[in-house]
Amino acid sequence: MGEPAWVEHAIWWHIYPLGFVGAFPADQPPTPDEHRLSRVVEWLDHAVALGASGIALGPIFASRTHGYDTTDHFRIDPRLGDDGDFDRLVTEAHGRGLRILLDGVFNHVGTDFARYREAVDGGPEHPASAWFRRRGADFDTFEGHGELIALNHANPEVVSYTADVMRHWLGRGADGWRLDAAYAVPDRFWAQVLPLVRRDFGDAWFVGEVIHGDYPATVTATGFDSLTQYELWKAIWSSLNDGNFHELDWALQRHNEFLQTFVPLTFIGNHDVTRIASQLENPAHLEHALVLLTTTGGTPSIYAGDESAYRGVKEDRRGGDDAVRPEFSAPPSDYTDIERSHQYLIGLRRRHPWLHTATTSALMLTNTQYVYRSAAGSESLVVALNVDDAPLPVALPELGVASGRVIAGSGAPPQEQITHTEVPPQGWLIVAPLS
């Protein structure tokens, strides 16, 4: 695994800036002199208090609507502010020990992208036309969206442009890039771009948005450090809703295979999916999902608001993302139980950095009760999840663990040393083996 050393300790707090600061959707778009990106600075102490070590930003570059229709990759979206606001955010974040991850859209551009306007106005023979794919006589689009024009990734100028954009913002203080819709871009394009960037920024981290497929092969072919782990995301909420831990165990076995090649970006919520508190049928299972996120291998990401059990359902319609991308007001002055659970479990993850590459093995498995070991080298934790209405007896010696100490759990306070315990109905437990 060739990822930068700092990523072992990375836990992202992920925000969608345009929604977060009320810039989109908005009846009256804000102007640059409102400096709304500065509102993110007001939340940095909250991210630190949660235990995050980085801020993963959604799109912040000039666009017409939701940010994924970029019109100028070198300009901060005027609805957010200007370069000075970005510089302040980086300075304030780094001053708190927080990394910055940017969201780059290089599969397609918006219809106001300068080269596209040149191509439209200049006709098929204009040099700018070579920047874009065609479908017959028309310009190709991203998944049929007419306002998203697909770039021609075979064009060396597009390769150079993408590398220039990445280097520009890394030079201004960013620490890495999430690469949007990476699944729609030829692998060879990334394999050309990333070495050009790494030549100057060898400590940068690159994660590709990939929904499904042969993840290890994609990492090998592209040179990405990481990919978005949608398979595990789906298995977490689906297994909890259906009372089917066999699905989760299968996904974790796949996850183990991925970890042999790379460390995935893991999450239980992001800006593109229904919020986990709305996705789960039983609100008590929000902690179970968080336990899975924080005790399995990966680079975890918490979607802003999920730590407060924000609700929101993604719908397949225009504006269907708005409910999961709300505006945020002031940071909380006091924490709720679920926020304190996030603090504790993120803290547990930070105290056990070996979990970054930990693989899991099932020690006990039924539809509704699951005990697994997360291990890396000589380190391990035993995690018990119970979504049954009956208690789950845990006899550690029968699971190959002589004794242990409870370090977290519902209805089970920490104990000095145990060999037997019980997980309450709809509860969970984390045990540190003692021998």
mmCIF file of C-alpha atoms in Angstrom, residues 42-320:
data_model
loop_
_atom_site.group_PDB
_atom_site.id
_atom_site.type_symbol
_atom_site.label_atom_id
_atom_site.label_comp_id
_atom_site.label_asym_id
_atom_site.label_seq_id
_atom_site.Cartn_x
_atom_site.Cartn_y
_atom_site.Cartn_z
ATOM 1 C CA GLU A 42 -16.982 28.217 12.697
ATOM 2 C CA TRP A 43 -17.471 24.424 12.707
ATOM 3 C CA LEU A 44 -13.834 23.338 12.786
ATOM 4 C CA ASP A 45 -13.737 23.130 16.571
ATOM 5 C CA HIS A 46 -16.789 20.863 16.424
ATOM 6 C CA ALA A 47 -14.938 18.555 14.012
ATOM 7 C CA VAL A 48 -11.966 18.489 16.374
ATOM 8 C CA ALA A 49 -14.236 17.806 19.369
ATOM 9 C CA LEU A 50 -15.742 14.842 17.526
ATOM 10 C CA GLY A 51 -12.261 13.455 16.978
ATOM 11 C CA ALA A 52 -11.985 14.046 13.229
ATOM 12 C CA SER A 53 -8.552 14.677 11.761
ATOM 13 C CA GLY A 54 -9.646 16.149 8.438
ATOM 14 C CA ILE A 55 -12.371 18.028 6.580
ATOM 15 C CA ALA A 56 -13.567 16.452 3.353
ATOM 16 C CA LEU A 57 -15.115 19.236 1.278
ATOM 17 C CA GLY A 58 -17.664 18.737 -1.453
ATOM 18 C CA PRO A 59 -17.366 20.945 -4.565
ATOM 19 C CA ILE A 60 -16.118 24.483 -3.954
ATOM 20 C CA PHE A 61 -15.243 25.531 -7.508
ATOM 21 C CA ALA A 62 -17.261 27.811 -9.780
ATOM 22 C CA SER A 63 -20.410 26.167 -11.122
ATOM 23 C CA ARG A 64 -23.967 27.034 -12.110
ATOM 24 C CA THR A 65 -25.944 24.821 -9.726
ATOM 25 C CA HIS A 66 -24.956 21.933 -7.420
ATOM 26 C CA GLY A 67 -21.195 22.169 -7.836
ATOM 27 C CA TYR A 68 -20.740 19.080 -9.963
ATOM 28 C CA ASP A 69 -21.252 21.153 -13.129
ATOM 29 C CA THR A 70 -17.901 22.917 -12.844
ATOM 30 C CA THR A 71 -17.379 26.012 -14.985
ATOM 31 C CA ASP A 72 -13.917 27.036 -13.734
ATOM 32 C CA HIS A 73 -11.699 24.680 -11.721
ATOM 33 C CA PHE A 74 -9.299 27.495 -10.838
ATOM 34 C CA ARG A 75 -11.919 29.738 -9.214
ATOM 35 C CA ILE A 76 -13.719 29.403 -5.886
ATOM 36 C CA ASP A 77 -17.477 29.374 -6.458
ATOM 37 C CA PRO A 78 -18.533 33.023 -6.023
ATOM 38 C CA ARG A 79 -21.538 31.857 -4.010
ATOM 39 C CA LEU A 80 -19.004 30.667 -1.411
ATOM 40 C CA GLY A 81 -16.527 33.524 -1.584
ATOM 41 C CA ASP A 82 -13.061 33.885 -3.041
ATOM 42 C CA ASP A 83 -9.465 32.690 -2.819
ATOM 43 C CA GLY A 84 -8.949 34.537 0.437
ATOM 44 C CA ASP A 85 -11.777 32.577 2.051
ATOM 45 C CA PHE A 86 -10.197 29.315 0.903
ATOM 46 C CA ASP A 87 -6.802 30.367 2.236
ATOM 47 C CA ARG A 88 -8.329 31.240 5.602
ATOM 48 C CA LEU A 89 -10.123 27.893 5.776
ATOM 49 C CA VAL A 90 -6.892 26.007 5.053
ATOM 50 C CA THR A 91 -4.942 28.037 7.602
ATOM 51 C CA GLU A 92 -7.569 27.593 10.310
ATOM 52 C CA ALA A 93 -7.945 23.870 9.596
ATOM 53 C CA HIS A 94 -4.234 23.140 9.515
ATOM 54 C CA GLY A 95 -3.785 25.177 12.682
ATOM 55 C CA ARG A 96 -6.104 22.681 14.385
ATOM 56 C CA GLY A 97 -4.372 19.661 12.913
ATOM 57 C CA LEU A 98 -7.102 19.088 10.336
ATOM 58 C CA ARG A 99 -6.277 17.997 6.781
ATOM 59 C CA ILE A 100 -8.279 19.265 3.774
ATOM 60 C CA LEU A 101 -9.675 16.976 1.072
ATOM 61 C CA LEU A 102 -11.068 18.579 -2.104
ATOM 62 C CA ASP A 103 -13.726 17.223 -4.465
ATOM 63 C CA GLY A 104 -12.684 17.322 -8.112
ATOM 64 C CA VAL A 105 -14.988 16.725 -11.066
ATOM 65 C CA PHE A 106 -12.916 15.746 -14.094
ATOM 66 C CA ASN A 107 -15.275 13.401 -15.895
ATOM 67 C CA HIS A 108 -17.490 16.228 -17.141
ATOM 68 C CA VAL A 109 -17.971 19.992 -16.987
ATOM 69 C CA GLY A 110 -20.879 22.425 -16.927
ATOM 70 C CA THR A 111 -22.184 24.100 -20.046
ATOM 71 C CA ASP A 112 -20.570 27.433 -19.062
ATOM 72 C CA PHE A 113 -17.084 25.908 -19.042
ATOM 73 C CA ALA A 114 -15.010 28.226 -21.241
ATOM 74 C CA ARG A 115 -13.593 25.550 -23.570
ATOM 75 C CA TYR A 116 -17.048 24.111 -24.115
ATOM 76 C CA ARG A 117 -18.423 27.520 -25.101
ATOM 77 C CA GLU A 118 -15.520 27.836 -27.541
ATOM 78 C CA ALA A 119 -16.317 24.395 -28.950
ATOM 79 C CA VAL A 120 -19.996 25.224 -29.406
ATOM 80 C CA ASP A 121 -19.305 28.584 -31.004
ATOM 81 C CA GLY A 122 -16.361 27.432 -33.114
ATOM 82 C CA GLY A 123 -17.828 24.269 -34.568
ATOM 83 C CA PRO A 124 -16.430 20.716 -34.926
ATOM 84 C CA GLU A 125 -13.115 21.861 -36.415
ATOM 85 C CA HIS A 126 -12.291 24.245 -33.576
ATOM 86 C CA PRO A 127 -9.429 22.972 -31.378
ATOM 87 C CA ALA A 128 -11.651 23.247 -28.289
ATOM 88 C CA SER A 129 -13.967 20.576 -29.701
ATOM 89 C CA ALA A 130 -11.234 17.993 -29.161
ATOM 90 C CA TRP A 131 -11.651 18.498 -25.404
ATOM 91 C CA PHE A 132 -15.030 16.738 -25.433
ATOM 92 C CA ARG A 133 -16.400 13.359 -26.363
ATOM 93 C CA ARG A 134 -18.999 13.143 -29.083
ATOM 94 C CA ARG A 135 -21.932 10.841 -29.579
ATOM 95 C CA GLY A 136 -22.557 11.129 -33.271
ATOM 96 C CA ALA A 137 -22.974 14.798 -34.163
ATOM 97 C CA ASP A 138 -23.667 15.797 -30.561
ATOM 98 C CA PHE A 139 -21.458 16.246 -27.536
ATOM 99 C CA ASP A 140 -21.611 13.292 -25.158
ATOM 100 C CA THR A 141 -22.999 13.847 -21.666
ATOM 101 C CA PHE A 142 -22.667 12.263 -18.239
ATOM 102 C CA GLU A 143 -25.396 9.661 -17.795
ATOM 103 C CA GLY A 144 -27.762 11.582 -20.078
ATOM 104 C CA HIS A 145 -27.630 14.892 -18.176
ATOM 105 C CA GLY A 146 -27.597 17.538 -20.890
ATOM 106 C CA GLU A 147 -25.985 20.143 -18.632
ATOM 107 C CA LEU A 148 -22.982 17.865 -17.879
ATOM 108 C CA ILE A 149 -20.646 17.628 -20.875
ATOM 109 C CA ALA A 150 -18.262 14.664 -20.958
ATOM 110 C CA LEU A 151 -14.562 15.431 -21.355
ATOM 111 C CA ASN A 152 -12.428 13.600 -23.901
ATOM 112 C CA HIS A 153 -9.975 11.771 -21.657
ATOM 113 C CA ALA A 154 -7.858 10.655 -24.604
ATOM 114 C CA ASN A 155 -6.870 14.276 -25.254
ATOM 115 C CA PRO A 156 -3.400 15.093 -23.817
ATOM 116 C CA GLU A 157 -4.551 18.677 -23.149
ATOM 117 C CA VAL A 158 -7.270 17.353 -20.830
ATOM 118 C CA VAL A 159 -4.657 15.258 -19.043
ATOM 119 C CA SER A 160 -2.418 18.295 -18.553
ATOM 120 C CA TYR A 161 -5.322 20.529 -17.504
ATOM 121 C CA THR A 162 -6.481 18.077 -14.839
ATOM 122 C CA ALA A 163 -2.972 17.709 -13.423
ATOM 123 C CA ASP A 164 -2.554 21.499 -13.415
ATOM 124 C CA VAL A 165 -5.790 21.965 -11.450
ATOM 125 C CA MET A 166 -4.799 19.369 -8.874
ATOM 126 C CA ARG A 167 -1.330 20.840 -8.431
ATOM 127 C CA HIS A 168 -2.720 24.362 -8.139
ATOM 128 C CA TRP A 169 -4.930 23.610 -5.136
ATOM 129 C CA LEU A 170 -2.460 21.254 -3.496
ATOM 130 C CA GLY A 171 -0.009 24.127 -3.749
ATOM 131 C CA ARG A 172 -2.532 26.327 -1.949
ATOM 132 C CA GLY A 173 -2.695 23.889 0.963
ATOM 133 C CA ALA A 174 -5.063 21.038 0.129
ATOM 134 C CA ASP A 175 -3.945 17.572 1.230
ATOM 135 C CA GLY A 176 -5.732 15.348 -1.255
ATOM 136 C CA TRP A 177 -8.512 14.850 -3.766
ATOM 137 C CA ARG A 178 -11.754 12.928 -3.978
ATOM 138 C CA LEU A 179 -12.229 12.274 -7.686
ATOM 139 C CA ASP A 180 -15.894 12.402 -8.603
ATOM 140 C CA ALA A 181 -17.444 9.840 -10.976
ATOM 141 C CA ALA A 182 -14.070 8.120 -11.307
ATOM 142 C CA TYR A 183 -15.940 5.007 -12.410
ATOM 143 C CA ALA A 184 -16.954 6.796 -15.642
ATOM 144 C CA VAL A 185 -13.386 7.801 -16.555
ATOM 145 C CA PRO A 186 -10.943 5.441 -18.321
ATOM 146 C CA ASP A 187 -8.382 4.002 -15.910
ATOM 147 C CA ARG A 188 -5.533 5.007 -18.204
ATOM 148 C CA PHE A 189 -6.475 8.688 -17.784
ATOM 149 C CA TRP A 190 -5.853 8.591 -14.029
ATOM 150 C CA ALA A 191 -2.696 6.554 -14.617
ATOM 151 C CA GLN A 192 -1.416 9.466 -16.726
ATOM 152 C CA VAL A 193 -2.595 12.282 -14.445
ATOM 153 C CA LEU A 194 -1.622 11.081 -10.985
ATOM 154 C CA PRO A 195 2.128 10.623 -11.588
ATOM 155 C CA LEU A 196 2.267 14.207 -12.906
ATOM 156 C CA VAL A 197 0.726 15.417 -9.637
ATOM 157 C CA ARG A 198 2.664 13.137 -7.320
ATOM 158 C CA ARG A 199 5.919 14.323 -8.846
ATOM 159 C CA ASP A 200 5.400 17.597 -6.964
ATOM 160 C CA PHE A 201 3.082 16.453 -4.155
ATOM 161 C CA GLY A 202 4.188 13.017 -3.057
ATOM 162 C CA ASP A 203 2.294 13.233 0.238
ATOM 163 C CA ALA A 204 -1.114 13.878 -1.341
ATOM 164 C CA TRP A 205 -3.928 11.300 -1.093
ATOM 165 C CA PHE A 206 -6.281 10.393 -3.951
ATOM 166 C CA VAL A 207 -9.597 8.578 -3.556
ATOM 167 C CA GLY A 208 -11.769 7.680 -6.516
ATOM 168 C CA GLU A 209 -15.557 7.547 -6.413
ATOM 169 C CA VAL A 210 -16.370 4.012 -7.565
ATOM 170 C CA ILE A 211 -19.769 2.420 -6.965
ATOM 171 C CA HIS A 212 -19.064 -1.242 -7.724
ATOM 172 C CA GLY A 213 -16.795 -3.532 -9.680
ATOM 173 C CA ASP A 214 -13.329 -5.027 -9.249
ATOM 174 C CA TYR A 215 -11.966 -2.523 -6.743
ATOM 175 C CA PRO A 216 -8.408 -3.919 -6.456
ATOM 176 C CA ALA A 217 -8.038 -4.026 -10.242
ATOM 177 C CA THR A 218 -9.209 -0.420 -10.477
ATOM 178 C CA VAL A 219 -6.709 0.726 -7.850
ATOM 179 C CA THR A 220 -3.898 -1.121 -9.613
ATOM 180 C CA ALA A 221 -4.808 0.287 -13.033
ATOM 181 C CA THR A 222 -5.396 3.895 -11.963
ATOM 182 C CA GLY A 223 -2.887 4.477 -9.187
ATOM 183 C CA PHE A 224 -5.562 5.646 -6.737
ATOM 184 C CA ASP A 225 -4.748 5.358 -3.055
ATOM 185 C CA SER A 226 -8.335 4.485 -2.167
ATOM 186 C CA LEU A 227 -11.875 3.982 -3.463
ATOM 187 C CA THR A 228 -15.306 4.641 -1.959
ATOM 188 C CA GLN A 229 -16.576 1.455 -0.274
ATOM 189 C CA TYR A 230 -20.214 1.434 -1.371
ATOM 190 C CA GLU A 231 -20.503 -2.337 -1.001
ATOM 191 C CA LEU A 232 -19.870 -2.164 2.736
ATOM 192 C CA TRP A 233 -22.092 0.917 3.138
ATOM 193 C CA LYS A 234 -25.023 -0.965 1.639
ATOM 194 C CA ALA A 235 -24.369 -4.137 3.619
ATOM 195 C CA ILE A 236 -24.283 -2.235 6.929
ATOM 196 C CA TRP A 237 -27.721 -0.621 6.750
ATOM 197 C CA SER A 238 -29.314 -3.460 4.811
ATOM 198 C CA SER A 239 -28.179 -6.183 7.227
ATOM 199 C CA LEU A 240 -29.373 -4.138 10.210
ATOM 200 C CA ASN A 241 -32.778 -3.492 8.632
ATOM 201 C CA ASP A 242 -33.306 -7.049 7.420
ATOM 202 C CA GLY A 243 -31.840 -8.851 10.406
ATOM 203 C CA ASN A 244 -29.402 -10.549 8.026
ATOM 204 C CA PHE A 245 -25.843 -10.483 9.344
ATOM 205 C CA HIS A 246 -24.915 -13.097 6.750
ATOM 206 C CA GLU A 247 -25.018 -10.306 4.162
ATOM 207 C CA LEU A 248 -22.742 -8.177 6.340
ATOM 208 C CA ASP A 249 -20.295 -11.035 6.900
ATOM 209 C CA TRP A 250 -20.087 -11.659 3.149
ATOM 210 C CA ALA A 251 -19.370 -7.968 2.538
ATOM 211 C CA LEU A 252 -16.696 -7.963 5.246
ATOM 212 C CA GLN A 253 -15.022 -10.961 3.636
ATOM 213 C CA ARG A 254 -14.905 -8.974 0.380
ATOM 214 C CA HIS A 255 -13.612 -6.011 2.371
ATOM 215 C CA ASN A 256 -10.773 -8.182 3.705
ATOM 216 C CA GLU A 257 -9.788 -8.954 0.130
ATOM 217 C CA PHE A 258 -9.733 -5.268 -0.770
ATOM 218 C CA LEU A 259 -7.475 -4.540 2.209
ATOM 219 C CA GLN A 260 -4.812 -6.766 0.699
ATOM 220 C CA THR A 261 -4.413 -4.169 -2.070
ATOM 221 C CA PHE A 262 -5.595 -0.823 -0.642
ATOM 222 C CA VAL A 263 -7.452 0.794 2.262
ATOM 223 C CA PRO A 264 -10.984 1.811 1.192
ATOM 224 C CA LEU A 265 -12.766 5.014 2.173
ATOM 225 C CA THR A 266 -15.535 3.755 4.465
ATOM 226 C CA PHE A 267 -18.732 5.577 5.400
ATOM 227 C CA ILE A 268 -22.315 5.133 6.562
ATOM 228 C CA GLY A 269 -23.479 8.377 4.994
ATOM 229 C CA ASN A 270 -22.495 10.944 2.389
ATOM 230 C CA HIS A 271 -23.994 13.719 0.260
ATOM 231 C CA ASP A 272 -25.367 11.295 -2.347
ATOM 232 C CA VAL A 273 -27.408 8.892 -0.188
ATOM 233 C CA THR A 274 -30.284 8.897 2.269
ATOM 234 C CA ARG A 275 -29.032 9.825 5.728
ATOM 235 C CA ILE A 276 -28.272 6.827 7.900
ATOM 236 C CA ALA A 277 -30.784 7.904 10.593
ATOM 237 C CA SER A 278 -33.523 7.825 7.929
ATOM 238 C CA GLN A 279 -32.177 4.705 6.214
ATOM 239 C CA LEU A 280 -32.298 2.589 9.371
ATOM 240 C CA GLU A 281 -35.712 1.284 10.400
ATOM 241 C CA ASN A 282 -34.745 1.048 14.085
ATOM 242 C CA PRO A 283 -33.134 4.246 15.477
ATOM 243 C CA ALA A 284 -31.279 2.147 18.076
ATOM 244 C CA HIS A 285 -29.229 0.632 15.269
ATOM 245 C CA LEU A 286 -27.510 3.925 14.463
ATOM 246 C CA GLU A 287 -24.887 3.024 17.071
ATOM 247 C CA HIS A 288 -24.462 -0.445 15.542
ATOM 248 C CA ALA A 289 -23.689 1.175 12.175
ATOM 249 C CA LEU A 290 -21.196 3.520 13.808
ATOM 250 C CA VAL A 291 -19.540 0.639 15.658
ATOM 251 C CA LEU A 292 -19.046 -1.139 12.344
ATOM 252 C CA LEU A 293 -17.581 1.987 10.756
ATOM 253 C CA THR A 294 -15.108 2.572 13.581
ATOM 254 C CA THR A 295 -13.985 -1.023 14.244
ATOM 255 C CA THR A 296 -13.348 -2.280 10.704
ATOM 256 C CA GLY A 297 -10.456 -1.547 8.358
ATOM 257 C CA GLY A 298 -10.645 1.562 6.223
ATOM 258 C CA THR A 299 -10.347 5.331 6.257
ATOM 259 C CA PRO A 300 -13.613 6.397 7.921
ATOM 260 C CA SER A 301 -15.703 9.394 6.923
ATOM 261 C CA ILE A 302 -18.557 10.924 8.942
ATOM 262 C CA TYR A 303 -21.075 12.931 6.924
ATOM 263 C CA ALA A 304 -21.759 16.205 8.731
ATOM 264 C CA GLY A 305 -25.012 16.007 10.645
ATOM 265 C CA ASP A 306 -25.040 12.220 10.892
ATOM 266 C CA GLU A 307 -23.352 12.564 14.280
ATOM 267 C CA SER A 308 -26.486 14.418 15.397
ATOM 268 C CA ALA A 309 -28.859 11.871 13.805
ATOM 269 C CA TYR A 310 -29.982 14.355 11.130
ATOM 270 C CA ARG A 311 -32.669 12.890 8.918
ATOM 271 C CA GLY A 312 -33.116 13.267 5.169
ATOM 272 C CA VAL A 313 -34.265 11.071 2.303
ATOM 273 C CA LYS A 314 -32.685 11.190 -1.146
ATOM 274 C CA GLU A 315 -35.281 11.115 -3.931
ATOM 275 C CA ASP A 316 -34.868 10.361 -7.629
ATOM 276 C CA ARG A 317 -36.067 13.709 -8.953
ATOM 277 C CA ARG A 318 -34.734 17.203 -9.646
ATOM 278 C CA GLY A 319 -33.847 18.641 -6.265
ATOM 279 C CA GLY A 320 -33.950 15.165 -4.763
#
